[in-house]
Each structure stands twice: as structure tokens, then as C-alpha cells.
Short mmCIF file of C-alpha atoms and ligand atoms in Angstrom, two decimals:
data_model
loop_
_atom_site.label_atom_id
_atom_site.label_comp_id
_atom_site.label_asym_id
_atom_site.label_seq_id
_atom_site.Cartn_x
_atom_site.Cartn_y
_atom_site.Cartn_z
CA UNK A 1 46.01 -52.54 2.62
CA UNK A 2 43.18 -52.03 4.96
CA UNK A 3 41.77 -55.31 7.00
CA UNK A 4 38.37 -56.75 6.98
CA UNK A 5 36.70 -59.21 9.03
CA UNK A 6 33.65 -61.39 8.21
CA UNK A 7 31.69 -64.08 10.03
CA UNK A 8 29.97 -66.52 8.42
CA UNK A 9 26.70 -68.31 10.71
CA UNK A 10 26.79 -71.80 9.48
CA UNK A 11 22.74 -72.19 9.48
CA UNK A 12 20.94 -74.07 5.98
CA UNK A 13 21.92 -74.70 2.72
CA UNK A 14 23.38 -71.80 0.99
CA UNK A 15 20.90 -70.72 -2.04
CA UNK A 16 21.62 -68.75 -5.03
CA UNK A 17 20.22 -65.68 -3.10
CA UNK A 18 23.20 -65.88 -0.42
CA UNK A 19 25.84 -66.45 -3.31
CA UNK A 20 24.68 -62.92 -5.91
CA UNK A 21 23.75 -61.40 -2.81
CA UNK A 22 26.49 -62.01 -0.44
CA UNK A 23 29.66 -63.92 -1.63
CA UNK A 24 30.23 -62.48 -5.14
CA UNK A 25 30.42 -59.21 -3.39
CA UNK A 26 32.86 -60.92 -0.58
CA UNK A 27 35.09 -62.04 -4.13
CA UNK A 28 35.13 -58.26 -5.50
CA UNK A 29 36.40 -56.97 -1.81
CA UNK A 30 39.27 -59.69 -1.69
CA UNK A 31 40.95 -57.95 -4.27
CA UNK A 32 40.57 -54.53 -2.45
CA UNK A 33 41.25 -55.39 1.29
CA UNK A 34 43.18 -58.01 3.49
CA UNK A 35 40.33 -60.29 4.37
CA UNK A 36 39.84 -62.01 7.36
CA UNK A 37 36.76 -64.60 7.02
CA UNK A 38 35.63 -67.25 9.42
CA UNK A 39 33.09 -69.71 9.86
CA UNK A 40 31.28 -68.38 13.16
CA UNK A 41 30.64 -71.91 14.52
CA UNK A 42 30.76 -70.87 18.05
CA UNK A 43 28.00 -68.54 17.90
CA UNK A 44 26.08 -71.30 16.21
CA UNK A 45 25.71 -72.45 19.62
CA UNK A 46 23.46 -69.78 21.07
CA UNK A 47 20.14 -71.82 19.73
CA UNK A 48 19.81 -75.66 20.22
CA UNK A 49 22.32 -77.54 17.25
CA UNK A 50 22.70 -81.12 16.48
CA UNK A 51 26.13 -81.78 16.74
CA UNK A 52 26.45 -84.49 13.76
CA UNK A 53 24.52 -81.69 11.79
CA UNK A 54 26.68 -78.96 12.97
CA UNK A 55 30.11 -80.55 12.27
CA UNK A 56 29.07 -81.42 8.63
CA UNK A 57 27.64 -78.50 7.97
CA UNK A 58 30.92 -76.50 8.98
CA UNK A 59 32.60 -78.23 6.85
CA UNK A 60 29.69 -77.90 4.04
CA UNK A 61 29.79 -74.33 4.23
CA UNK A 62 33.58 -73.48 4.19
CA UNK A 63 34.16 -76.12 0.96
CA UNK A 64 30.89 -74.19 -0.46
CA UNK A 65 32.66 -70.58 0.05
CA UNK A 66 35.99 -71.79 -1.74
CA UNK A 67 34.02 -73.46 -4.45
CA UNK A 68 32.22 -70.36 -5.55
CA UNK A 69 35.02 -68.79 -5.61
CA UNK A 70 36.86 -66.99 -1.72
CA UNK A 71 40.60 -67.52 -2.89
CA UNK A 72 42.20 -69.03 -0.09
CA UNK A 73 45.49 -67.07 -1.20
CA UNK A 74 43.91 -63.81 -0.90
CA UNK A 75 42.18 -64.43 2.30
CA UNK A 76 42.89 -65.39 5.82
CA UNK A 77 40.35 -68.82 6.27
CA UNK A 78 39.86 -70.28 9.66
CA UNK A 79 37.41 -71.68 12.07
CA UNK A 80 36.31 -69.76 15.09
CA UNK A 81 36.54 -72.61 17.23
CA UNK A 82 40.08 -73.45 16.06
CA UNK A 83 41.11 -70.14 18.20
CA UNK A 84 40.56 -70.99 21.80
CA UNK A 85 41.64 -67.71 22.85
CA UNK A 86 38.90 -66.02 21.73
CA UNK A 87 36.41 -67.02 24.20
CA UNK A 88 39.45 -65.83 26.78
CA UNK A 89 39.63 -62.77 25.46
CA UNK A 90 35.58 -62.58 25.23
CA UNK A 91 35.61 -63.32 29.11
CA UNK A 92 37.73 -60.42 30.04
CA UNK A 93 35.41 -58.09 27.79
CA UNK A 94 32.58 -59.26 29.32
CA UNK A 95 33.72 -58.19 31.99
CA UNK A 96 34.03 -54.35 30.45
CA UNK A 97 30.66 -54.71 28.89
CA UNK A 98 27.33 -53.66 31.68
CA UNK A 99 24.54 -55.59 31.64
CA UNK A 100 22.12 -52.79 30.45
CA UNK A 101 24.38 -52.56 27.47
CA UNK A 102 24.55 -56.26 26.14
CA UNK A 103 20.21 -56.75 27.23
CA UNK A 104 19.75 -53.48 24.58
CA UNK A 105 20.79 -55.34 21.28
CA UNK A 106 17.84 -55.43 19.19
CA UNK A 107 18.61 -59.20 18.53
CA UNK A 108 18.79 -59.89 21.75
CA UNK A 109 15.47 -58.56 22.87
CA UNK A 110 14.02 -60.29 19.73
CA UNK A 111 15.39 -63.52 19.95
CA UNK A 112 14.50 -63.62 23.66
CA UNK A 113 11.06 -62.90 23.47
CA UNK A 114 10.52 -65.65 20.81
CA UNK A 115 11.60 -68.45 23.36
CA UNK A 116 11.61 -67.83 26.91
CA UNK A 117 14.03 -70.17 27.71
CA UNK A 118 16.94 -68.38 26.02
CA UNK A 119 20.15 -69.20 26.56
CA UNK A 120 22.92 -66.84 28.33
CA UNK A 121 24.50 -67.01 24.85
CA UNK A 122 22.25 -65.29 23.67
CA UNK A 123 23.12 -62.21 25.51
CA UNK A 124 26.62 -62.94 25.57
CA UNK A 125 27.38 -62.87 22.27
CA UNK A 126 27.64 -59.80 20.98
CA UNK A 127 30.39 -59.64 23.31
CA UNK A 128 32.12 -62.97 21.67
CA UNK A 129 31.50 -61.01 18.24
CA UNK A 130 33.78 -58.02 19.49
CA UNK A 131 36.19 -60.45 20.44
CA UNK A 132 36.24 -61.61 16.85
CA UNK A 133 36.55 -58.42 15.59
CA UNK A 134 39.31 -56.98 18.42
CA UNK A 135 41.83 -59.61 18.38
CA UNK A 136 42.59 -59.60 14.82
CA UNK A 137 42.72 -55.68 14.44
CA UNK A 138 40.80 -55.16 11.66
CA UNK A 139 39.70 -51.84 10.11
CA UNK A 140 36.32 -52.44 9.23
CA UNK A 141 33.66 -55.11 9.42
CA UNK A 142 31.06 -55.30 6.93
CA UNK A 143 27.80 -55.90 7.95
CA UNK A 144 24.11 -55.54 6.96
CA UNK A 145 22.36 -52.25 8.69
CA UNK A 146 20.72 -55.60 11.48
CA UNK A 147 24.78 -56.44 12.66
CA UNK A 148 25.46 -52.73 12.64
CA UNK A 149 24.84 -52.18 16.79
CA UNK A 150 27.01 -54.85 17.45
CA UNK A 151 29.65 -53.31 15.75
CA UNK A 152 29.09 -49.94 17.70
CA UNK A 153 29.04 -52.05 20.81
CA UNK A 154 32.44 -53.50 19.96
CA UNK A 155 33.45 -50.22 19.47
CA UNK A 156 32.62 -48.75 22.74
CA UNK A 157 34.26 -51.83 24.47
CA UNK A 158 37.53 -51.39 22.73
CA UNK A 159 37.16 -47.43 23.50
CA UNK A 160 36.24 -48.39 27.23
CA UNK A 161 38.72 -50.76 27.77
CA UNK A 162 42.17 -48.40 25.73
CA UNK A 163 40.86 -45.74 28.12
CA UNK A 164 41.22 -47.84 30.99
CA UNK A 165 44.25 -50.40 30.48
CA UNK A 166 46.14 -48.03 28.21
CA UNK A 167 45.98 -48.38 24.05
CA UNK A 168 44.99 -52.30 23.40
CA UNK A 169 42.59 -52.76 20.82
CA UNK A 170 41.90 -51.25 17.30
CA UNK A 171 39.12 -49.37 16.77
CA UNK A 172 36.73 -51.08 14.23
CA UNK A 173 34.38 -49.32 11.68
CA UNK A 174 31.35 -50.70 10.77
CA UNK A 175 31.24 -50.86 6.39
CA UNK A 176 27.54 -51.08 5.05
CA UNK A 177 28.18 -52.11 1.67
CA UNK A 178 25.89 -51.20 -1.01
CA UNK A 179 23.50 -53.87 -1.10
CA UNK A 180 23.49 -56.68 -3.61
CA UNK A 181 20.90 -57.44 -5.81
CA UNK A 182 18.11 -58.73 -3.55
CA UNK A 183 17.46 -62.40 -5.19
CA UNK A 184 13.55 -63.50 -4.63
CA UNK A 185 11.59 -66.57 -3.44
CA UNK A 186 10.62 -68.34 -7.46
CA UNK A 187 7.52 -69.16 -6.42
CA UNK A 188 6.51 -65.87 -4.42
CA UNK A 189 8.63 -63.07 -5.81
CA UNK A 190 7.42 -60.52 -3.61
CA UNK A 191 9.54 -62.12 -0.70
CA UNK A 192 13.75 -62.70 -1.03
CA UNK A 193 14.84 -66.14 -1.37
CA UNK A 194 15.63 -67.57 1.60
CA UNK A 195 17.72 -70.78 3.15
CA UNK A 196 15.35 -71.10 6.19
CA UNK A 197 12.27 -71.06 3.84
CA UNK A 198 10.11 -73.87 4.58
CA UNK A 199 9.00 -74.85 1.30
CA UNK A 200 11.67 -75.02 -1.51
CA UNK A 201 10.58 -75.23 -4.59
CA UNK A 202 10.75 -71.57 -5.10
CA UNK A 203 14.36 -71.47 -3.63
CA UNK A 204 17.37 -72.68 -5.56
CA UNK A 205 20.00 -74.15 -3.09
CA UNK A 206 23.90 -74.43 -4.53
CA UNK A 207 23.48 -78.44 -3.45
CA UNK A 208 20.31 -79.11 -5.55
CA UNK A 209 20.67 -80.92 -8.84
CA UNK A 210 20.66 -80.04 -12.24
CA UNK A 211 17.38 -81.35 -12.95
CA UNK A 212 16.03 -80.08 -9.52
CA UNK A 213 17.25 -76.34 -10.50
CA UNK A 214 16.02 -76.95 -13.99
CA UNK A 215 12.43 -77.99 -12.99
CA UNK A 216 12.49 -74.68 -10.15
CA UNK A 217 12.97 -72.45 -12.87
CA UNK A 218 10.71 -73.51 -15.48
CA UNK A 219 7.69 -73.45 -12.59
CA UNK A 220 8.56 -70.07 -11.38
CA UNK A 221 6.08 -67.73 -11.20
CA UNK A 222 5.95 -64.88 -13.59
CA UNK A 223 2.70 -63.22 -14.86
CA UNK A 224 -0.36 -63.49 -17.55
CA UNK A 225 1.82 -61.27 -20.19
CA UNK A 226 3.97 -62.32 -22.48
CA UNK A 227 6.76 -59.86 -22.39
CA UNK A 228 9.98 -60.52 -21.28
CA UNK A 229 10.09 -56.73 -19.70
CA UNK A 230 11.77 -55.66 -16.30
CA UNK A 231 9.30 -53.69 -14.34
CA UNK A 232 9.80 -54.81 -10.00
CA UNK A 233 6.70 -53.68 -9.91
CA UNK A 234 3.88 -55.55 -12.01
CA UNK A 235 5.92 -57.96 -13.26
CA UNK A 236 8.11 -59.26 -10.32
CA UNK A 237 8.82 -62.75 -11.50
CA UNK A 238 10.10 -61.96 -14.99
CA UNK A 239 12.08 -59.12 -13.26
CA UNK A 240 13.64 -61.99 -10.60
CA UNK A 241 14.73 -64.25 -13.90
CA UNK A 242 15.89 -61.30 -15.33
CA UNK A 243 18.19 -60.35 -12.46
CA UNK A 244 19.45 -63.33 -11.58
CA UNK A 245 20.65 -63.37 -15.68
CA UNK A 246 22.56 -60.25 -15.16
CA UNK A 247 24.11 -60.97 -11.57
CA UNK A 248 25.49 -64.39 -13.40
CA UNK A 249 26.64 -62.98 -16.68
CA UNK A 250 27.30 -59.57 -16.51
CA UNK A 251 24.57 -58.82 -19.72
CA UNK A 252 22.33 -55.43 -18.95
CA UNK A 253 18.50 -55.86 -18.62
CA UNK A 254 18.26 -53.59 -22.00
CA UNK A 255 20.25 -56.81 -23.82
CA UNK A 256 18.07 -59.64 -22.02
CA UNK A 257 14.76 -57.40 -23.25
CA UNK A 258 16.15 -56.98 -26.45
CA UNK A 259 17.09 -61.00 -27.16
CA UNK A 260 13.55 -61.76 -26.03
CA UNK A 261 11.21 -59.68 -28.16
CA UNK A 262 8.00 -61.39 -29.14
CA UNK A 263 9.64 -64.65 -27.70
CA UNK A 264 7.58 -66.56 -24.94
CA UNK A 265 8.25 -67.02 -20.97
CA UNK A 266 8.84 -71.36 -21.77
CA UNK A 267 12.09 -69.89 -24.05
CA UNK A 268 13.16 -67.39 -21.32
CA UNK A 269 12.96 -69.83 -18.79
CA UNK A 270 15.05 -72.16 -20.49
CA UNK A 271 17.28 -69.89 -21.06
CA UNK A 272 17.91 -68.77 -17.41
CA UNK A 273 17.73 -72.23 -16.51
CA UNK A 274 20.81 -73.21 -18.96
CA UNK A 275 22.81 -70.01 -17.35
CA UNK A 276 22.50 -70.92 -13.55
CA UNK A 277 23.00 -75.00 -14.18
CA UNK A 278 26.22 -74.01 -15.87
CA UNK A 279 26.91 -71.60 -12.94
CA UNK A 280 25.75 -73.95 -10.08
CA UNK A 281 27.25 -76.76 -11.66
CA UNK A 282 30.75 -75.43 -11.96
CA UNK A 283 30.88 -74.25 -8.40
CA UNK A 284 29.68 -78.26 -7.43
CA UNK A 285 32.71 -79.30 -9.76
CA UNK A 286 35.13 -77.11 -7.22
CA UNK A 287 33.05 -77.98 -4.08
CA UNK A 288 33.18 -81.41 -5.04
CA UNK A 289 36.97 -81.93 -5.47
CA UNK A 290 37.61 -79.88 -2.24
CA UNK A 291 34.96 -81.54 0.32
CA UNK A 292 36.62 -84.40 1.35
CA UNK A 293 40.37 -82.98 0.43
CA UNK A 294 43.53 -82.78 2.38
CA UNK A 295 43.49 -79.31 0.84
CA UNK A 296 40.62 -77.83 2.84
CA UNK A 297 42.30 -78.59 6.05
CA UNK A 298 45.50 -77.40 4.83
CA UNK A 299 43.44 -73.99 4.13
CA UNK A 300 41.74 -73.83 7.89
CA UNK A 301 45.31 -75.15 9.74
CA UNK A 302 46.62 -72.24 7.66
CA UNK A 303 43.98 -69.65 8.80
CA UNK A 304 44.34 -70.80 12.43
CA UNK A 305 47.88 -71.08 12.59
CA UNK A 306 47.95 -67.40 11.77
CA UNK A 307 45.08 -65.99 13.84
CA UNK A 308 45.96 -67.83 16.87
CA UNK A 309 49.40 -66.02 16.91
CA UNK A 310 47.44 -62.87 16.96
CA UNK A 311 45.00 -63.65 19.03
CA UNK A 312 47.46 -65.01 21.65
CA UNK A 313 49.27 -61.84 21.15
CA UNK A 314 46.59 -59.60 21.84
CA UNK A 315 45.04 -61.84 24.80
CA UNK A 316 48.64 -62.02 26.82
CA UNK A 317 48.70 -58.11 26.66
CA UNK A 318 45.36 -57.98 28.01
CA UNK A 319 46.22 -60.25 30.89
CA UNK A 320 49.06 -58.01 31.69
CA UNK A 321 47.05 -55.21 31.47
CA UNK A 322 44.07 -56.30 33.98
CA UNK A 323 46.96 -58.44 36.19
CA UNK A 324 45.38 -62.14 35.66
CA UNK A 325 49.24 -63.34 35.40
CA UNK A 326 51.58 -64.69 38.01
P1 LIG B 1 21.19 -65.19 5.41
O1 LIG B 1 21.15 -66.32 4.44
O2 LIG B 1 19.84 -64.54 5.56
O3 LIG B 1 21.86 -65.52 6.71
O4 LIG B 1 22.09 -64.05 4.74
C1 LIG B 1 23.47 -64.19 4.54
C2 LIG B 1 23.91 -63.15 3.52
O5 LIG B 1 23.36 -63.45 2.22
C3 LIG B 1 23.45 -61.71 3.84
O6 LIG B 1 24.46 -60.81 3.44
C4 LIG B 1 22.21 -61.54 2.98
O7 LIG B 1 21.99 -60.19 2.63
C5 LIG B 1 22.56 -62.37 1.73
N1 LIG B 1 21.33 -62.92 1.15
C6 LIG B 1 20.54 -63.89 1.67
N2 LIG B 1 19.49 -64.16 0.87
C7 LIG B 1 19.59 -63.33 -0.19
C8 LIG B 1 18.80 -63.10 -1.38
N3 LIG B 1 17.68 -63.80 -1.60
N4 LIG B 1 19.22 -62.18 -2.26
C9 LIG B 1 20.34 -61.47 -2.03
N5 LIG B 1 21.14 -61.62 -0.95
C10 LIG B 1 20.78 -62.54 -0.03
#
């Protein structure tokens, strides 16, 4: 079975959007590959945090993952911070990787030019990132097309550094998925739903209450029609209910249109409002029981138990190989 690697930025609440978008495809590739996920906590780091914050939401955001349904059987769950060889390892790429290399990343120039007083994180850590991905030897790391340079850049480290020290590291392919269904904002569905969103009332978060969701949905914006038709284009908010339906149940738009002829948008509403409590409320159920378990820690002492061993691994043959040893 081919390995996979995936980091997960602990930043917000995670919304509805992030789960049909994101994690249910994570659930169908658990089954397929040998998956390696982690929460990315240290690269949290590279903007200002609040440490209280930070630590909950960690542990927020792992529980969340389980609870919708990342089988800790089938995958390898740890904390990056749990492996303190990886910033070890990170150093001694660094120290591969030139300057004009790590200042080209698109994020980096970005993210720099939106605060001058960046951090040298900031431009370190793509480097960290190919750290994650080299000392667990994975096969491919799937990203969105915006992570994709980072990958190449991992890539031409590990190439750089086999050619140099003799055959070390992996080399890792970048796997662009075919790209979920794009959830949008409830209130303004010509923008995607989105955690860092200022205003949520049109964003449905997998922490908000029943009544919360309920109230979200039945206020969304849809149009001065009354057919419950899909159609992205004129009729984007009917089209938004209608695919967040079909992510949840596996129904076809033709079946949705069908149940709703010459019905009106309150009955609709209600309708998707009854199929993503259900769905948000089970996942709570699971989150729930697991937050403040024994269980989750069992799961990340697991996952760090066994990536530590590799990571050690890998980072004593690299110190062997550049001669930091005695
Ligand atoms: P973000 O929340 O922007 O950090 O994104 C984390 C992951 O969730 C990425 O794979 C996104 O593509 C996915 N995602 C975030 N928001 C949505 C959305 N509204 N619809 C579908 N996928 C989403």
C-alpha cells in the first residue's frame, strides 16, 4: 500500500465547508492508502498564537477529525510537536535549501508583504514542511494546487541532498485530488464558506448548536423564485442547499428536484436543516465522548510512538551522512 501524508493547520473552527470539502475525502483515501495525518501545530507558530488558545484548539481539532469520522486504526495520528526530531532534521535541510529558493514561495512573498514584521518562520517553513514529508517516507502528499510548490521544493531538497550524501530520503509526489464540492458562504453564496469569515451567520461551524444551525439555514439566502432547481448560476443559494443535501446523503440533484416540485423554499429549508442537524449532531455525539478521553491520548502516544522511531531513524542516518556525530 502506497503512503500518504497530510498536515492539518490548527486555525478556527472547522465548518461544514472543511468537513464535505476536505475530510470526507481524507475518509474515502484511508481505505486506499497508508495514511499518515498530523496536526501541524508547529507551523501554527509562524503568525502570533495565544498559547491557551493554541493548546485547546489542538486538541479541538484532532477530537473533531476522529469524530467525523479519520479511523484511528486505519491511520497513523500524531502531533507534530510530539516528534522533536523533526525540527533536527529541518535544521540540517535548511542547510541544503539557498536562500533564493525558500524567499520564492508564493506564500512566502504574500504573507510577507501583508506584515512587515514577518517572522523567520515564515520563510523557514517550507523547509519544516519537507521535513514532515521526508522523514516518514511517504509516496505522495495531497495538497491543494496553493501547497503544490512546497511539495516541489521538498522534492528538490531530497533530490539535492541523495545526490550529495548518497540515497537518504524518498522522493515525494505531490497528489492534487479532484476537488470536493466547493461548500458556500449561506448568506453570500457567491463566496465558499469559510472558518476565518468574520461574520457567521452564513457559515455553519461543526461546534454550533442545533438551533444555531437550524436558524443559519432557514435565513440563507436563495432567490425571488420558487423552484427548488440547481442552476450555479442564477440560482446559487438553492444550488448551495442542494449540494450540501447530496454531499451528506448520497441522493442526486435530479431526486432533490424531483421531491420538491411545486413545494416552497420554507419546506426545502427545513428539510436541509433536519439532514445536517442529524449529521452535525452525530459527529458532536463522537467528538463529545472523545474530547476529554483517555482514548484520544492513547491515539496521539500511538501516532508518536511510531513516527518518532522513524523519524529518529532517518535523522541518525543523516547525521552520519553530513558527520555531526562523535
Ligand atoms: P481551510 O479551512 O481554508 O484551511 O481549508 C482546509 C481544507 O478544507 C482545504 O482542503 C479546503 O479546500 C477545504 N475547504 C475549506 N472550506 C471549504 C468549503 N467551503 N467547501 C469545500 N471545501 C472547503
Amino acid at each position: 500500500m502506497k503512503r500518504i501524508l497530510t498536515g492539518l493547520k490548527p486555525t478556527g473552527d472547522l465548518t461544514l465547508g472543511n468537513y464535505i470539502g476536505a475530510i470526507k475525502q481524507m475518509i474515502k483515501m484511508q481505505d486506499e492508502y497508508e495514511s499518515y495525518i498530523f496536526v501541524a501545530d508547529l507551523h501554527a507558530l509562524t503568525v502570533p498564537q495565544k498559547s491557551e488558545e493554541l493548546k485547546n484548539r489542538i486538541r479541538n481539532f484532532i477530537a473533531m477529525y476522529i469524530a467525523c469520522g479519520i479511523d484511528p486504526n486505519k491511520n497513523v495520528i500524531y502531533l507534530q510537536s510530539d516528534i522533536e526530531y523533526i525540527p533536527c532534521i529541518s535544521w540540517i535541510l535548511e542547510c541544503s535549501t539557498y536562500y533564493g529558493e525558500a524567499s520564492r514561495m508564493i506564500q512566502f512573498k504574500e504573507k510577507s508583504k501583508e506584515n512587515a514584521n514577518f517572522s523567520v518562520g515564515l520563510l523557514t517553513y517550507p523547509v519544516l514542511m519537507a521535513s514532515d514529508i521526508l522523514c516518514v517516507d511517504t509516496d505522495y502528499v495531497p495538497v491543494g494546487i496553493d501547497q503544490k510548490q512546497h511539495v516541489e521544493l521538498a522534492r528538490d531538497i531530497a533530490i539535492r541532498f541523495n545526490k550529495k550524501f548518497g540515497d537518504t530520503f524518498k522522493i515525494p509526489e505531490p497528489l492534487i485530488s479532484a476537488a470536493g464540492t466547493k461548500i458556500k458562504d449561506l448568506k453570500d453564496p457567491t463566496k465558499k464558506m469559510s472558518k476565518s469569515e468574520e461574520n457567521p451567520v452564513g457559515v455553519i461551524s461543526l461546534f454550533d448548536d442545533k438551533e444555531v444551525i437550524r436558524k443559519k439555514i432557514m435565513s440563507a439566502t436563495t432567490d425571488s423564485e420558487m423552484r427548488v432547481i440547481f442552476d450555479e448560476e442564477n440560482k446559487p443559494g438553492i444550488s448551495n442547499l442542494i449540494n450540501i443535501v447530496v454531499s451528506l446523503t448520497g441522493k442526486t440533484v435530479k431526486d432533490i428536484e424531483t421531491m420538491f416540485v411545486g413545494k416552497n423554499y420554507g419546506e426545502f429549508k427545513k428539510y436541509v436543516a433536519d439532514i445536517v442537524v442529524e449529521k452535525v449532531g452525530e459527529i458532536q455525539e463522537k467528538y463529545n465522548k472523545l474530547i476529554n478521553s483517555k482514548e484520544l491520548d492513547e491515539i496521539l502516544d500511538k501516532g508518536a510512538k511510531k513516527v518518532r522511531e522513524l523519524a529518529l531513524s532517518k535523522y541518525a542516518e543523516m547525521r552520519e551522512k553530513v558527520g555531526v556525530v562523535r
